[in-house]
PDB file of C-alpha atoms in Angstrom:
ATOM      1  CA  MET R   1      -3.655  13.209  -5.585  1.00  0.00           C
ATOM      2  CA  SER R   2      -3.603  12.219  -1.899  1.00  0.00           C
ATOM      3  CA  ASN R   3      -3.688  14.717   0.953  1.00  0.00           C
ATOM      4  CA  GLN R   4      -0.037  13.999   1.761  1.00  0.00           C
ATOM      5  CA  GLU R   5       1.038  14.684  -1.834  1.00  0.00           C
ATOM      6  CA  SER R   6      -0.858  17.968  -1.911  1.00  0.00           C
ATOM      7  CA  GLY R   7       1.125  18.995   1.184  1.00  0.00           C
ATOM      8  CA  ALA R   8      -1.882  19.248   3.508  1.00  0.00           C
ATOM      9  CA  TYR R   9      -2.822  16.787   6.220  1.00  0.00           C
ATOM     10  CA  THR R  10      -6.611  16.938   6.104  1.00  0.00           C
ATOM     11  CA  VAL R  11      -9.437  14.623   6.985  1.00  0.00           C
ATOM     12  CA  SER R  12     -12.934  15.092   5.593  1.00  0.00           C
ATOM     13  CA  GLY R  13     -12.166  18.716   4.830  1.00  0.00           C
ATOM     14  CA  LYS R  14     -10.997  19.553   8.352  1.00  0.00           C
ATOM     15  CA  SER R  15      -7.365  20.548   8.742  1.00  0.00           C
ATOM     16  CA  PHE R  16      -5.627  18.818  11.648  1.00  0.00           C
ATOM     17  CA  THR R  17      -3.656  21.970  12.352  1.00  0.00           C
ATOM     18  CA  ALA R  18      -6.744  24.204  12.398  1.00  0.00           C
ATOM     19  CA  VAL R  19      -8.418  21.844  14.877  1.00  0.00           C
ATOM     20  CA  ALA R  20      -5.278  21.754  17.082  1.00  0.00           C
ATOM     21  CA  VAL R  21      -5.110  25.570  17.104  1.00  0.00           C
ATOM     22  CA  ASN R  22      -8.806  25.833  17.940  1.00  0.00           C
ATOM     23  CA  MET R  23      -8.470  23.355  20.816  1.00  0.00           C
ATOM     24  CA  ALA R  24      -5.362  25.041  22.249  1.00  0.00           C
ATOM     25  CA  SER R  25      -6.990  28.447  22.108  1.00  0.00           C
ATOM     26  CA  LYS R  26     -10.233  27.302  23.792  1.00  0.00           C
ATOM     27  CA  ALA R  27      -8.297  25.404  26.484  1.00  0.00           C
ATOM     28  CA  GLY R  28      -5.952  28.340  27.071  1.00  0.00           C
ATOM     29  CA  GLU R  29      -8.739  30.852  27.563  1.00  0.00           C
ATOM     30  CA  TRP R  30     -10.431  28.591  30.089  1.00  0.00           C
ATOM     31  CA  MET R  31      -7.153  28.012  31.975  1.00  0.00           C
ATOM     32  CA  LYS R  32      -6.408  31.737  32.079  1.00  0.00           C
ATOM     33  CA  SER R  33      -9.746  32.427  33.761  1.00  0.00           C
ATOM     34  CA  LYS R  34      -8.708  30.014  36.555  1.00  0.00           C
ATOM     35  CA  LEU R  35      -5.123  31.281  37.080  1.00  0.00           C
ATOM     36  CA  GLY R  36      -4.150  31.448  40.748  1.00  0.00           C
ATOM     37  CA  GLN R  37      -7.520  30.003  41.831  1.00  0.00           C
ATOM     38  CA  ALA R  38      -6.361  26.382  42.021  1.00  0.00           C
ATOM     39  CA  THR R  39      -7.201  25.425  45.613  1.00  0.00           C
ATOM     40  CA  ASP R  40      -7.667  21.729  44.802  1.00  0.00           C
ATOM     41  CA  VAL R  41      -3.960  20.836  44.520  1.00  0.00           C
ATOM     42  CA  GLN R  42      -3.144  17.125  44.616  1.00  0.00           C
ATOM     43  CA  ILE R  43       0.233  15.383  44.725  1.00  0.00           C
ATOM     44  CA  LYS R  44       1.057  12.929  41.929  1.00  0.00           C
ATOM     45  CA  THR R  45       4.425  11.164  42.312  1.00  0.00           C
ATOM     46  CA  THR R  46       6.198  13.512  44.773  1.00  0.00           C
ATOM     47  CA  PRO R  47       5.371  16.745  46.641  1.00  0.00           C
ATOM     48  CA  HIS R  48       6.948  18.542  43.645  1.00  0.00           C
ATOM     49  CA  ASP R  49       4.710  16.856  41.049  1.00  0.00           C
ATOM     50  CA  LEU R  50       1.285  18.460  41.231  1.00  0.00           C
ATOM     51  CA  VAL R  51      -2.107  18.271  39.527  1.00  0.00           C
ATOM     52  CA  THR R  52      -5.275  20.355  39.876  1.00  0.00           C
ATOM     53  CA  GLU R  53      -8.894  20.086  38.794  1.00  0.00           C
ATOM     54  CA  VAL R  54      -7.998  22.675  36.126  1.00  0.00           C
ATOM     55  CA  ASP R  55      -5.489  20.225  34.559  1.00  0.00           C
ATOM     56  CA  LYS R  56      -8.174  17.531  34.508  1.00  0.00           C
ATOM     57  CA  GLY R  57     -10.906  19.872  33.244  1.00  0.00           C
ATOM     58  CA  THR R  58      -8.682  21.239  30.471  1.00  0.00           C
ATOM     59  CA  GLU R  59      -7.768  17.753  29.275  1.00  0.00           C
ATOM     60  CA  LEU R  60     -11.436  16.730  29.298  1.00  0.00           C
ATOM     61  CA  LEU R  61     -12.296  19.782  27.168  1.00  0.00           C
ATOM     62  CA  ILE R  62      -9.593  18.864  24.616  1.00  0.00           C
ATOM     63  CA  ARG R  63     -10.589  15.178  24.600  1.00  0.00           C
ATOM     64  CA  LYS R  64     -14.229  16.068  23.873  1.00  0.00           C
ATOM     65  CA  LEU R  65     -13.189  18.278  20.949  1.00  0.00           C
ATOM     66  CA  ILE R  66     -10.936  15.549  19.492  1.00  0.00           C
ATOM     67  CA  HIS R  67     -13.747  12.986  19.781  1.00  0.00           C
ATOM     68  CA  THR R  68     -16.082  15.421  18.015  1.00  0.00           C
ATOM     69  CA  TYR R  69     -13.758  16.053  15.066  1.00  0.00           C
ATOM     70  CA  PHE R  70     -11.865  12.752  14.863  1.00  0.00           C
ATOM     71  CA  PRO R  71     -13.788   9.987  16.660  1.00  0.00           C
ATOM     72  CA  THR R  72     -11.403   7.236  15.469  1.00  0.00           C
ATOM     73  CA  HIS R  73      -8.203   8.925  16.689  1.00  0.00           C
ATOM     74  CA  ALA R  74      -6.382   7.750  19.820  1.00  0.00           C
ATOM     75  CA  ILE R  75      -5.490  10.174  22.634  1.00  0.00           C
ATOM     76  CA  LEU R  76      -2.460  10.117  24.921  1.00  0.00           C
ATOM     77  CA  GLY R  77      -2.989  12.771  27.597  1.00  0.00           C
ATOM     78  CA  GLU R  78      -1.112  13.411  30.820  1.00  0.00           C
ATOM     79  CA  GLU R  79      -4.205  13.179  33.023  1.00  0.00           C
ATOM     80  CA  GLY R  80      -5.292   9.907  31.405  1.00  0.00           C
ATOM     81  CA  VAL R  81      -2.077   8.125  32.431  1.00  0.00           C
ATOM     82  CA  GLU R  82      -1.073   6.950  35.906  1.00  0.00           C
ATOM     83  CA  PRO R  83       1.823   8.968  37.393  1.00  0.00           C
ATOM     84  CA  GLY R  84       5.413   7.749  36.930  1.00  0.00           C
ATOM     85  CA  ALA R  85       7.860   6.969  34.147  1.00  0.00           C
ATOM     86  CA  GLU R  86       6.882   3.299  33.803  1.00  0.00           C
ATOM     87  CA  ALA R  87       3.181   4.088  33.337  1.00  0.00           C
ATOM     88  CA  SER R  88       4.088   6.674  30.667  1.00  0.00           C
ATOM     89  CA  ARG R  89       6.210   4.145  28.760  1.00  0.00           C
ATOM     90  CA  LYS R  90       3.416   1.582  28.952  1.00  0.00           C
ATOM     91  CA  ALA R  91       0.761   4.057  27.746  1.00  0.00           C
ATOM     92  CA  LEU R  92       2.951   4.990  24.770  1.00  0.00           C
ATOM     93  CA  GLU R  93       3.556   1.327  23.960  1.00  0.00           C
ATOM     94  CA  GLU R  94      -0.196   0.638  23.963  1.00  0.00           C
ATOM     95  CA  MET R  95      -0.613   3.329  21.280  1.00  0.00           C
ATOM     96  CA  ARG R  96       2.005   1.745  19.024  1.00  0.00           C
ATOM     97  CA  ASN R  97      -0.438   0.394  16.401  1.00  0.00           C
ATOM     98  CA  GLU R  98      -2.727   3.421  16.261  1.00  0.00           C
ATOM     99  CA  GLU R  99      -2.635   5.365  13.002  1.00  0.00           C
ATOM    100  CA  TYR R 100      -3.319   8.791  14.555  1.00  0.00           C
ATOM    101  CA  VAL R 101      -2.490   9.688  18.161  1.00  0.00           C
ATOM    102  CA  TRP R 102      -3.117  13.088  19.764  1.00  0.00           C
ATOM    103  CA  ILE R 103      -0.537  13.776  22.490  1.00  0.00           C
ATOM    104  CA  ILE R 104      -1.697  16.413  24.960  1.00  0.00           C
ATOM    105  CA  ASP R 105      -0.446  18.181  28.063  1.00  0.00           C
ATOM    106  CA  PRO R 106      -3.369  20.271  29.336  1.00  0.00           C
ATOM    107  CA  ILE R 107      -1.163  22.484  31.542  1.00  0.00           C
ATOM    108  CA  ASP R 108       2.593  22.296  31.116  1.00  0.00           C
ATOM    109  CA  GLY R 109       3.796  24.297  34.101  1.00  0.00           C
ATOM    110  CA  THR R 110       1.176  23.314  36.693  1.00  0.00           C
ATOM    111  CA  THR R 111       3.366  24.488  39.599  1.00  0.00           C
ATOM    112  CA  ASN R 112       3.641  27.966  38.024  1.00  0.00           C
ATOM    113  CA  PHE R 113      -0.108  27.944  37.374  1.00  0.00           C
ATOM    114  CA  ILE R 114      -0.878  27.107  41.017  1.00  0.00           C
ATOM    115  CA  HIS R 115       1.356  29.931  42.253  1.00  0.00           C
ATOM    116  CA  GLY R 116      -0.103  32.431  39.785  1.00  0.00           C
ATOM    117  CA  LEU R 117       3.185  32.718  37.861  1.00  0.00           C
ATOM    118  CA  PRO R 118       2.163  33.374  34.228  1.00  0.00           C
ATOM    119  CA  PHE R 119       4.556  30.942  32.531  1.00  0.00           C
ATOM    120  CA  TYR R 120       2.537  27.864  31.603  1.00  0.00           C
ATOM    121  CA  SER R 121       1.146  26.453  28.374  1.00  0.00           C
ATOM    122  CA  VAL R 122      -1.104  23.955  26.678  1.00  0.00           C
ATOM    123  CA  SER R 123       0.738  21.519  24.413  1.00  0.00           C
ATOM    124  CA  ILE R 124      -1.034  19.581  21.638  1.00  0.00           C
ATOM    125  CA  ALA R 125       0.668  17.315  19.092  1.00  0.00           C
ATOM    126  CA  LEU R 126      -0.620  14.860  16.505  1.00  0.00           C
ATOM    127  CA  ALA R 127       1.443  11.823  15.547  1.00  0.00           C
ATOM    128  CA  HIS R 128       0.788   9.782  12.408  1.00  0.00           C
ATOM    129  CA  ARG R 129       2.214   6.251  12.674  1.00  0.00           C
ATOM    130  CA  GLY R 130       4.605   7.404  15.405  1.00  0.00           C
ATOM    131  CA  GLU R 131       5.805  10.543  13.646  1.00  0.00           C
ATOM    132  CA  VAL R 132       4.727  13.987  14.885  1.00  0.00           C
ATOM    133  CA  ILE R 133       3.046  15.923  12.052  1.00  0.00           C
ATOM    134  CA  VAL R 134       1.401  18.802  13.962  1.00  0.00           C
ATOM    135  CA  GLY R 135       2.626  20.667  17.043  1.00  0.00           C
ATOM    136  CA  VAL R 136       0.882  23.534  18.844  1.00  0.00           C
ATOM    137  CA  VAL R 137       2.033  25.224  22.063  1.00  0.00           C
ATOM    138  CA  TYR R 138      -0.175  28.030  23.386  1.00  0.00           C
ATOM    139  CA  ASP R 139       0.824  30.507  26.094  1.00  0.00           C
ATOM    140  CA  PRO R 140      -2.463  32.020  27.352  1.00  0.00           C
ATOM    141  CA  ALA R 141      -0.764  34.654  29.540  1.00  0.00           C
ATOM    142  CA  ARG R 142       0.938  36.305  26.539  1.00  0.00           C
ATOM    143  CA  ASP R 143      -1.620  35.108  23.990  1.00  0.00           C
ATOM    144  CA  GLU R 144       1.241  33.558  21.999  1.00  0.00           C
ATOM    145  CA  LEU R 145       0.412  30.653  19.736  1.00  0.00           C
ATOM    146  CA  PHE R 146       3.331  28.604  18.401  1.00  0.00           C
ATOM    147  CA  VAL R 147       2.330  26.339  15.489  1.00  0.00           C
ATOM    148  CA  ALA R 148       4.250  23.843  13.353  1.00  0.00           C
ATOM    149  CA  GLU R 149       3.211  21.441  10.626  1.00  0.00           C
ATOM    150  CA  LYS R 150       5.681  18.856   9.363  1.00  0.00           C
ATOM    151  CA  GLY R 151       7.492  20.170   6.290  1.00  0.00           C
ATOM    152  CA  LYS R 152       5.746  23.549   6.432  1.00  0.00           C
ATOM    153  CA  GLY R 153       7.746  25.536   8.981  1.00  0.00           C
ATOM    154  CA  ALA R 154       6.946  26.913  12.421  1.00  0.00           C
ATOM    155  CA  TYR R 155       5.097  30.134  13.206  1.00  0.00           C
ATOM    156  CA  VAL R 156       4.273  32.485  16.086  1.00  0.00           C
ATOM    157  CA  HIS R 157       1.801  35.373  15.663  1.00  0.00           C
ATOM    158  CA  GLY R 158       1.497  34.095  12.086  1.00  0.00           C
ATOM    159  CA  LYS R 159       5.179  34.917  11.400  1.00  0.00           C
ATOM    160  CA  ARG R 160       7.743  32.309  10.396  1.00  0.00           C
ATOM    161  CA  MET R 161      10.102  31.394  13.241  1.00  0.00           C
ATOM    162  CA  SER R 162      13.757  30.524  12.973  1.00  0.00           C
ATOM    163  CA  VAL R 163      16.240  29.435  15.620  1.00  0.00           C
ATOM    164  CA  SER R 164      18.939  31.761  16.982  1.00  0.00           C
ATOM    165  CA  GLY R 165      22.326  32.290  15.347  1.00  0.00           C
ATOM    166  CA  GLU R 166      24.754  31.629  18.223  1.00  0.00           C
ATOM    167  CA  GLU R 167      27.725  29.532  17.116  1.00  0.00           C
ATOM    168  CA  ARG R 168      29.353  29.063  20.541  1.00  0.00           C
ATOM    169  CA  LEU R 169      28.152  27.892  23.945  1.00  0.00           C
ATOM    170  CA  ALA R 170      29.824  30.957  25.471  1.00  0.00           C
ATOM    171  CA  ASP R 171      27.317  33.216  23.661  1.00  0.00           C
ATOM    172  CA  SER R 172      24.303  30.996  24.378  1.00  0.00           C
ATOM    173  CA  LEU R 173      21.317  31.392  26.692  1.00  0.00           C
ATOM    174  CA  ILE R 174      20.246  27.886  27.701  1.00  0.00           C
ATOM    175  CA  ALA R 175      17.196  26.677  29.642  1.00  0.00           C
ATOM    176  CA  THR R 176      16.669  23.590  31.749  1.00  0.00           C
ATOM    177  CA  GLY R 177      14.192  22.270  34.293  1.00  0.00           C
ATOM    178  CA  PHE R 178      14.357  20.880  37.812  1.00  0.00           C
ATOM    179  CA  PRO R 179      12.956  17.343  37.860  1.00  0.00           C
ATOM    180  CA  THR R 180      10.102  16.337  40.149  1.00  0.00           C
ATOM    181  CA  ASP R 181      12.023  13.144  41.046  1.00  0.00           C
ATOM    182  CA  ARG R 182      14.261  14.569  43.785  1.00  0.00           C
ATOM    183  CA  GLU R 183      15.818  11.252  44.845  1.00  0.00           C
ATOM    184  CA  ARG R 184      17.062   9.798  41.573  1.00  0.00           C
ATOM    185  CA  VAL R 185      17.008  12.468  38.858  1.00  0.00           C
ATOM    186  CA  LEU R 186      17.723  15.752  40.672  1.00  0.00           C
ATOM    187  CA  PRO R 187      21.354  14.975  41.708  1.00  0.00           C
ATOM    188  CA  GLU R 188      22.231  14.208  38.069  1.00  0.00           C
ATOM    189  CA  ALA R 189      20.444  17.376  36.878  1.00  0.00           C
ATOM    190  CA  LEU R 190      22.447  19.472  39.359  1.00  0.00           C
ATOM    191  CA  ARG R 191      25.692  17.878  38.121  1.00  0.00           C
ATOM    192  CA  GLN R 192      24.705  18.787  34.560  1.00  0.00           C
ATOM    193  CA  ILE R 193      23.960  22.399  35.561  1.00  0.00           C
ATOM    194  CA  THR R 194      27.353  22.584  37.305  1.00  0.00           C
ATOM    195  CA  ALA R 195      29.022  21.353  34.114  1.00  0.00           C
ATOM    196  CA  VAL R 196      27.089  23.566  31.662  1.00  0.00           C
ATOM    197  CA  ALA R 197      26.802  26.859  33.628  1.00  0.00           C
ATOM    198  CA  PRO R 198      30.469  27.937  33.357  1.00  0.00           C
ATOM    199  CA  GLN R 199      30.415  27.310  29.593  1.00  0.00           C
ATOM    200  CA  VAL R 200      27.325  29.336  28.614  1.00  0.00           C
ATOM    201  CA  ARG R 201      26.178  32.970  28.847  1.00  0.00           C
ATOM    202  CA  ASN R 202      23.518  31.998  31.391  1.00  0.00           C
ATOM    203  CA  ILE R 203      20.954  29.362  32.336  1.00  0.00           C
ATOM    204  CA  ARG R 204      17.216  29.863  32.816  1.00  0.00           C
ATOM    205  CA  SER R 205      14.637  27.575  34.411  1.00  0.00           C
ATOM    206  CA  ALA R 206      11.135  28.933  33.948  1.00  0.00           C
ATOM    207  CA  GLY R 207       9.073  25.800  34.603  1.00  0.00           C
ATOM    208  CA  SER R 208       7.420  24.758  31.325  1.00  0.00           C
ATOM    209  CA  ALA R 209       9.335  22.402  29.017  1.00  0.00           C
ATOM    210  CA  ALA R 210       6.872  22.992  26.167  1.00  0.00           C
ATOM    211  CA  LEU R 211       7.390  26.774  26.339  1.00  0.00           C
ATOM    212  CA  HIS R 212      11.162  26.389  26.663  1.00  0.00           C
ATOM    213  CA  LEU R 213      11.101  24.370  23.418  1.00  0.00           C
ATOM    214  CA  ALA R 214       8.872  26.982  21.743  1.00  0.00           C
ATOM    215  CA  TYR R 215      11.381  29.658  22.813  1.00  0.00           C
ATOM    216  CA  VAL R 216      14.245  27.699  21.235  1.00  0.00           C
ATOM    217  CA  ALA R 217      12.205  27.590  18.009  1.00  0.00           C
ATOM    218  CA  ALA R 218      11.552  31.348  18.243  1.00  0.00           C
ATOM    219  CA  GLY R 219      15.260  32.102  18.722  1.00  0.00           C
ATOM    220  CA  ARG R 220      14.743  33.439  22.274  1.00  0.00           C
ATOM    221  CA  LEU R 221      16.820  30.604  23.751  1.00  0.00           C
ATOM    222  CA  SER R 222      19.865  29.001  22.101  1.00  0.00           C
ATOM    223  CA  GLY R 223      19.071  25.618  23.631  1.00  0.00           C
ATOM    224  CA  PHE R 224      17.242  23.588  26.257  1.00  0.00           C
ATOM    225  CA  TRP R 225      17.769  20.285  27.997  1.00  0.00           C
ATOM    226  CA  GLU R 226      15.840  18.376  30.653  1.00  0.00           C
ATOM    227  CA  ALA R 227      15.673  14.822  31.979  1.00  0.00           C
ATOM    228  CA  ASN R 228      12.732  12.576  32.834  1.00  0.00           C
ATOM    229  CA  LEU R 229      10.114  14.262  30.645  1.00  0.00           C
ATOM    230  CA  ASN R 230       7.126  12.540  29.029  1.00  0.00           C
ATOM    231  CA  ALA R 231       6.007  12.431  25.396  1.00  0.00           C
ATOM    232  CA  TRP R 232       3.317  15.056  26.078  1.00  0.00           C
ATOM    233  CA  ASP R 233       5.933  17.516  27.439  1.00  0.00           C
ATOM    234  CA  ILE R 234       8.093  17.289  24.319  1.00  0.00           C
ATOM    235  CA  ALA R 235       6.163  16.196  21.202  1.00  0.00           C
ATOM    236  CA  ALA R 236       4.704  19.552  20.091  1.00  0.00           C
ATOM    237  CA  GLY R 237       7.743  21.631  21.076  1.00  0.00           C
ATOM    238  CA  MET R 238      10.098  19.211  19.347  1.00  0.00           C
ATOM    239  CA  LEU R 239       8.319  19.766  16.022  1.00  0.00           C
ATOM    240  CA  LEU R 240       8.432  23.554  16.553  1.00  0.00           C
ATOM    241  CA  VAL R 241      12.222  23.402  17.006  1.00  0.00           C
ATOM    242  CA  ARG R 242      12.786  21.133  14.018  1.00  0.00           C
ATOM    243  CA  GLU R 243      10.555  23.154  11.710  1.00  0.00           C
ATOM    244  CA  ALA R 244      12.335  26.345  12.825  1.00  0.00           C
ATOM    245  CA  GLY R 245      15.667  24.842  11.720  1.00  0.00           C
ATOM    246  CA  GLY R 246      16.925  23.499  15.054  1.00  0.00           C
ATOM    247  CA  ALA R 247      18.033  20.093  16.320  1.00  0.00           C
ATOM    248  CA  VAL R 248      16.353  17.762  18.823  1.00  0.00           C
ATOM    249  CA  THR R 249      17.934  14.569  20.215  1.00  0.00           C
ATOM    250  CA  ASP R 250      18.166  12.741  23.506  1.00  0.00           C
ATOM    251  CA  ILE R 251      20.916  14.057  25.817  1.00  0.00           C
ATOM    252  CA  ASP R 252      23.370  11.500  24.433  1.00  0.00           C
ATOM    253  CA  GLY R 253      22.820  12.880  20.926  1.00  0.00           C
ATOM    254  CA  LYS R 254      20.714   9.949  19.689  1.00  0.00           C
ATOM    255  CA  PRO R 255      17.753  10.711  17.373  1.00  0.00           C
ATOM    256  CA  TYR R 256      14.490  11.852  18.966  1.00  0.00           C
ATOM    257  CA  ASP R 257      11.439   9.604  18.984  1.00  0.00           C
ATOM    258  CA  LEU R 258       8.324   9.613  21.161  1.00  0.00           C
ATOM    259  CA  HIS R 259      10.000   7.367  23.755  1.00  0.00           C
ATOM    260  CA  VAL R 260      12.790   9.878  24.511  1.00  0.00           C
ATOM    261  CA  ARG R 261      12.569  11.139  28.121  1.00  0.00           C
ATOM    262  CA  ASP R 262      15.894  13.037  28.423  1.00  0.00           C
ATOM    263  CA  VAL R 263      15.864  15.680  25.712  1.00  0.00           C
ATOM    264  CA  ALA R 264      18.245  18.263  24.248  1.00  0.00           C
ATOM    265  CA  ALA R 265      17.052  20.881  21.746  1.00  0.00           C
ATOM    266  CA  THR R 266      19.176  23.674  20.261  1.00  0.00           C
ATOM    267  CA  ASN R 267      19.615  25.989  17.295  1.00  0.00           C
ATOM    268  CA  GLY R 268      21.669  23.133  15.801  1.00  0.00           C
ATOM    269  CA  ARG R 269      24.888  25.151  15.724  1.00  0.00           C
ATOM    270  CA  ILE R 270      25.704  24.564  19.405  1.00  0.00           C
ATOM    271  CA  HIS R 271      24.142  21.103  19.606  1.00  0.00           C
ATOM    272  CA  GLU R 272      27.309  19.003  19.695  1.00  0.00           C
ATOM    273  CA  ALA R 273      28.937  21.343  22.205  1.00  0.00           C
ATOM    274  CA  LEU R 274      25.914  21.155  24.543  1.00  0.00           C
ATOM    275  CA  ILE R 275      25.768  17.348  24.288  1.00  0.00           C
ATOM    276  CA  GLU R 276      29.499  17.210  25.051  1.00  0.00           C
ATOM    277  CA  ALA R 277      29.073  19.494  28.079  1.00  0.00           C
ATOM    278  CA  LEU R 278      26.218  17.308  29.381  1.00  0.00           C
ATOM    279  CA  LYS R 279      28.383  14.191  29.153  1.00  0.00           C
TER     280      LYS R 279
END
């Protein structure tokens, strides 16, 4: 019987999920010790798109662990890719023929991290032939670990998660994010907020797409949408939402894949209504 048939994705006795959890936890503890101490802030694409030595150091830590456990696996990490949407697309395309690809965002919520605002996360996903099979999002500030394995559900604090029960947009708490691209993407995002806000209970924007997705999975948010994200922002959180019973598509309602940059994730019940509002 193969590993897939037995329901466990394992390699040489090591569980992919256990390794992902271990990496996220080690990275998170290190990040937490540096919170608010990031004096080495650098600008990536715009003055709103930032990176620190902590981002780079955290990714290096995760990369070393992956190489130790799975030396043949490919790695797609935010700090290993040139800034900008085109570079992200190209990096993803180059990984197309790899059997296993780890997709990592060392700090999702760098701006929060720099300002000492404790809403940031480490996001680690593993894709097998282009399909995400493991997703881990770790929030060091609250010591909350969100874990999903394809076909096995999603968990936080070891308890099974399920999405919220809202049936109508009017009863829904929705999150979004403000894009770093202020010239091209921000005006459209503001139009979307103007369209959605009157139809929902309220909108939140806390500054970490990965954590917003984890919160949809945990039933704390009814939905989330954001434009111009990268694979490493979405991959782990997407699996959390799906395994918790929710829906994830692009903002036109088309199926999610790793190339999707404009994402919508909900409890499933309000999905069509949110997509309609965004149109």
